[in-house]
Short mmCIF file of C-alpha atoms in Angstrom, two decimals:
data_model
loop_
_atom_site.label_atom_id
_atom_site.label_comp_id
_atom_site.label_asym_id
_atom_site.label_seq_id
_atom_site.Cartn_x
_atom_site.Cartn_y
_atom_site.Cartn_z
CA MET B 3 -16.69 -45.74 -7.01
CA SER B 4 -18.01 -42.23 -7.64
CA LEU B 5 -19.22 -41.41 -11.13
CA ARG B 6 -18.58 -37.71 -10.58
CA ALA B 7 -15.44 -36.54 -12.37
CA GLU B 8 -13.01 -34.81 -10.08
CA ALA B 9 -12.23 -31.19 -10.92
CA PRO B 10 -8.67 -30.70 -12.18
CA PRO B 11 -6.38 -29.08 -9.61
CA MET B 12 -6.05 -25.31 -9.93
CA THR B 13 -2.76 -24.30 -11.49
CA ARG B 14 -0.85 -21.83 -9.34
CA ILE B 15 1.96 -19.53 -10.42
CA PRO B 16 4.44 -17.55 -8.31
CA ARG B 17 3.69 -13.84 -7.86
CA PHE B 18 5.65 -12.54 -4.86
CA THR B 19 8.83 -13.78 -3.21
CA ARG B 20 9.27 -14.05 0.55
CA ALA B 21 11.27 -10.82 0.57
CA GLU B 22 8.51 -8.93 -1.25
CA ARG B 23 5.89 -10.24 1.16
CA TRP B 24 8.09 -9.28 4.11
CA VAL B 25 8.39 -5.70 2.82
CA HIS B 26 4.62 -5.44 2.39
CA ARG B 27 3.78 -6.89 5.81
CA THR B 28 6.35 -4.85 7.71
CA THR B 29 5.36 -1.64 5.94
CA ALA B 30 1.68 -2.37 6.59
CA LEU B 31 2.40 -2.99 10.28
CA LEU B 32 4.33 0.26 10.72
CA MET B 33 1.73 2.22 8.75
CA GLY B 34 -1.02 0.68 10.88
CA VAL B 35 0.77 1.73 14.07
CA CYS B 36 1.14 5.28 12.72
CA VAL B 37 -2.54 5.53 11.77
CA LEU B 38 -3.77 3.98 15.03
CA THR B 39 -1.62 6.14 17.27
CA ALA B 40 -2.55 9.23 15.24
CA ALA B 41 -6.22 8.43 15.80
CA PHE B 42 -5.65 8.24 19.57
CA LEU B 43 -3.80 11.54 19.49
CA TYR B 44 -6.23 13.57 17.39
CA VAL B 45 -9.73 12.09 17.79
CA PRO B 46 -11.13 13.52 21.06
CA GLU B 47 -13.22 10.45 21.89
CA LEU B 48 -10.18 8.20 21.54
CA ALA B 49 -7.76 10.63 23.19
CA GLU B 50 -9.83 10.42 26.38
CA LEU B 51 -9.06 6.69 26.57
CA VAL B 52 -5.29 7.22 26.61
CA GLY B 53 -3.70 7.47 30.03
CA ARG B 54 -0.13 8.02 28.85
CA ARG B 55 -0.31 10.40 25.89
CA GLU B 56 3.46 10.93 25.87
CA LEU B 57 4.01 7.20 25.32
CA VAL B 58 1.58 7.21 22.37
CA VAL B 59 3.45 10.19 20.91
CA ARG B 60 6.78 8.35 21.17
CA VAL B 61 5.39 5.17 19.58
CA HIS B 62 3.95 7.28 16.74
CA GLU B 63 7.26 9.06 16.17
CA ILE B 64 9.36 5.89 16.20
CA ALA B 65 7.00 4.02 13.86
CA GLY B 66 7.06 6.99 11.48
CA VAL B 67 10.85 7.14 11.41
CA LEU B 68 11.07 3.38 10.82
CA LEU B 69 8.46 3.38 8.05
CA PRO B 70 10.89 3.77 5.09
CA LEU B 71 13.25 1.06 6.37
CA PRO B 72 11.40 -2.03 5.00
CA VAL B 73 11.50 -0.59 1.48
CA LEU B 74 15.18 0.31 1.83
CA GLY B 75 15.90 -3.20 3.12
CA GLY B 76 13.87 -4.70 0.29
CA LEU B 77 16.24 -3.17 -2.25
CA ALA B 78 18.57 -6.06 -1.49
CA SER B 79 16.05 -8.32 -3.25
CA ARG B 80 16.29 -8.51 -7.04
CA ALA B 81 12.59 -9.41 -7.29
CA PHE B 82 11.62 -6.38 -5.21
CA ARG B 83 13.73 -4.07 -7.36
CA ALA B 84 12.09 -5.57 -10.45
CA ASP B 85 8.64 -4.88 -8.98
CA LEU B 86 9.62 -1.26 -8.33
CA GLY B 87 10.51 -1.04 -12.02
CA HIS B 88 7.10 -2.43 -12.99
CA LEU B 89 5.35 0.03 -10.67
CA ASN B 90 7.32 2.94 -12.11
CA ARG B 91 6.39 2.33 -15.75
CA PHE B 92 3.12 3.44 -17.35
CA GLY B 93 2.03 2.26 -20.78
CA PRO B 94 -0.96 2.73 -23.08
CA HIS B 95 -2.74 -0.18 -21.38
CA ASP B 96 -2.52 1.69 -18.06
CA ARG B 97 -4.29 4.71 -19.51
CA ARG B 98 -6.95 2.38 -20.86
CA TRP B 99 -7.32 0.80 -17.40
CA LEU B 100 -7.76 4.22 -15.76
CA ARG B 101 -10.36 5.30 -18.30
CA ALA B 102 -12.32 2.10 -17.69
CA ALA B 103 -12.08 2.64 -13.93
CA LEU B 104 -13.44 6.18 -14.26
CA ARG B 105 -16.35 4.82 -16.32
CA ARG B 106 -16.83 2.09 -13.68
CA ASP B 107 -16.41 -0.49 -16.43
CA ARG B 108 -15.46 -3.67 -14.56
CA ARG B 109 -15.10 -5.99 -17.53
CA PRO B 110 -11.65 -7.63 -17.49
CA GLU B 111 -11.17 -6.98 -21.20
CA SER B 112 -11.61 -3.24 -20.54
CA ARG B 113 -8.91 -3.22 -17.87
CA PRO B 114 -5.73 -4.73 -19.31
CA ALA B 115 -2.88 -4.95 -16.83
CA ALA B 116 0.59 -6.41 -16.55
CA LYS B 117 1.86 -7.58 -13.15
CA PHE B 118 0.39 -4.45 -11.55
CA ASN B 119 -2.64 -2.57 -12.80
CA ALA B 120 -2.74 1.21 -13.18
CA GLY B 121 -4.63 1.68 -9.93
CA GLN B 122 -1.92 -0.14 -8.00
CA LYS B 123 0.75 1.96 -9.72
CA VAL B 124 -1.00 5.22 -8.85
CA TYR B 125 -1.49 4.08 -5.25
CA ALA B 126 2.15 3.03 -4.87
CA ALA B 127 3.45 6.35 -6.23
CA TRP B 128 1.06 8.38 -4.08
CA ILE B 129 1.70 6.52 -0.83
CA ALA B 130 5.47 6.68 -1.37
CA GLY B 131 5.35 10.45 -1.86
CA ALA B 132 2.96 10.92 1.04
CA THR B 133 5.20 8.88 3.33
CA LEU B 134 8.21 11.07 2.52
CA VAL B 135 6.19 14.25 3.16
CA MET B 136 4.89 12.84 6.44
CA LEU B 137 8.43 11.91 7.48
CA GLY B 138 9.78 15.37 6.67
CA THR B 139 6.99 17.30 8.36
CA GLY B 140 7.03 14.90 11.32
CA LEU B 141 10.74 15.52 11.90
CA MET B 142 10.10 19.27 11.86
CA MET B 143 7.43 18.81 14.52
CA TRP B 144 9.63 16.49 16.59
CA PHE B 145 12.83 18.55 16.57
CA THR B 146 11.25 21.93 17.12
CA HIS B 147 14.54 23.76 17.76
CA LEU B 148 15.86 23.09 14.26
CA THR B 149 13.36 25.15 12.24
CA PRO B 150 11.62 28.56 12.50
CA ILE B 151 8.14 28.64 14.04
CA MET B 152 6.55 29.43 10.66
CA TRP B 153 8.00 26.22 9.22
CA ARG B 154 6.77 24.21 12.19
CA THR B 155 3.28 25.68 11.93
CA SER B 156 3.12 24.89 8.21
CA ALA B 157 4.52 21.41 8.82
CA THR B 158 1.84 20.72 11.44
CA PHE B 159 -0.91 21.83 9.05
CA VAL B 160 0.39 19.65 6.20
CA HIS B 161 1.06 16.68 8.48
CA ASP B 162 -2.41 16.69 10.01
CA TRP B 163 -4.38 17.03 6.78
CA LEU B 164 -2.21 14.60 4.86
CA ALA B 165 -2.63 12.09 7.69
CA LEU B 166 -6.40 12.31 7.25
CA THR B 167 -6.03 11.80 3.50
CA ILE B 168 -3.76 8.78 4.04
CA GLY B 169 -6.36 7.25 6.33
CA VAL B 170 -9.03 7.57 3.65
CA VAL B 171 -6.77 6.18 0.90
CA LEU B 172 -5.65 3.28 3.09
CA ALA B 173 -9.29 2.45 3.82
CA GLY B 174 -9.89 2.27 0.07
CA HIS B 175 -6.81 0.10 -0.40
CA ILE B 176 -7.97 -2.32 2.29
CA GLY B 177 -11.46 -2.36 0.80
CA MET B 178 -10.08 -3.32 -2.62
CA ALA B 179 -8.03 -6.10 -1.02
CA LEU B 180 -11.03 -7.46 0.86
CA ALA B 181 -12.97 -7.60 -2.41
CA ASP B 182 -10.29 -9.76 -4.09
CA PRO B 183 -9.54 -12.95 -2.08
CA GLU B 184 -7.13 -14.30 -4.70
CA ALA B 185 -5.02 -11.13 -4.57
CA ARG B 186 -4.86 -11.47 -0.77
CA HIS B 187 -3.87 -15.11 -1.15
CA GLY B 188 -1.07 -14.07 -3.48
CA MET B 189 0.28 -11.58 -0.97
CA ARG B 190 -0.06 -14.08 1.87
CA THR B 191 1.43 -17.17 0.21
CA GLY B 192 3.26 -15.80 -2.83
CA SER B 193 1.24 -17.65 -5.49
CA VAL B 194 -1.99 -17.05 -7.39
CA SER B 195 -4.15 -19.13 -9.69
CA ARG B 196 -3.34 -18.96 -13.37
CA GLU B 197 -7.03 -18.33 -14.11
CA TRP B 198 -7.01 -15.21 -11.90
CA ALA B 199 -3.78 -13.96 -13.44
CA GLU B 200 -5.12 -14.37 -16.99
CA ARG B 201 -8.35 -12.60 -16.06
CA GLU B 202 -7.04 -9.70 -13.95
CA HIS B 203 -3.49 -9.29 -15.34
CA SER B 204 -3.75 -10.48 -18.91
CA LEU B 205 -0.48 -8.80 -20.00
CA TRP B 206 1.59 -10.32 -17.20
CA ARG B 207 4.05 -13.00 -18.30
CA PRO B 208 5.49 -14.64 -15.13
#
């Protein structure tokens, strides 16, 4: 018989429903296809590897048009709609979180957060707006006969530079996720440890 006391099991609490995880995964997949195909279309070293450029263009266009659909489908979920409400509300604690982030203060007590922290709220708002702009400018570039040439030229300029910005922001988003295994576990399985929730999202009451 071992004299070593067994560690108590880690308490887990629900964070995301299956519908919420489905929205995230499907959106991530479509966004990944858009970014990957864009890289093969615009980076010369990668473009040389593509034998059927027209096919890559079509895949890029279709993925871009489908990109808003997971979010629209997710509106059927009450939990997803509730999360959109959380993401859309900023409070005094969010301003405190942002100030601590700018100071690079990583102490949990300096970064109070409810279910979503201020960084996640800013990212969600920015990526949603960027997606709509990319969809609008992409449609102008796709259906060239519907708009004047000046509009198409401006749309191409905005689309290309915003695509580069999205790539950089997505890289930062992925980097933050890789640095937080428990957050990834929550998105993958739907539950997180209570200890993590109390440390990283002290104002969240599940």
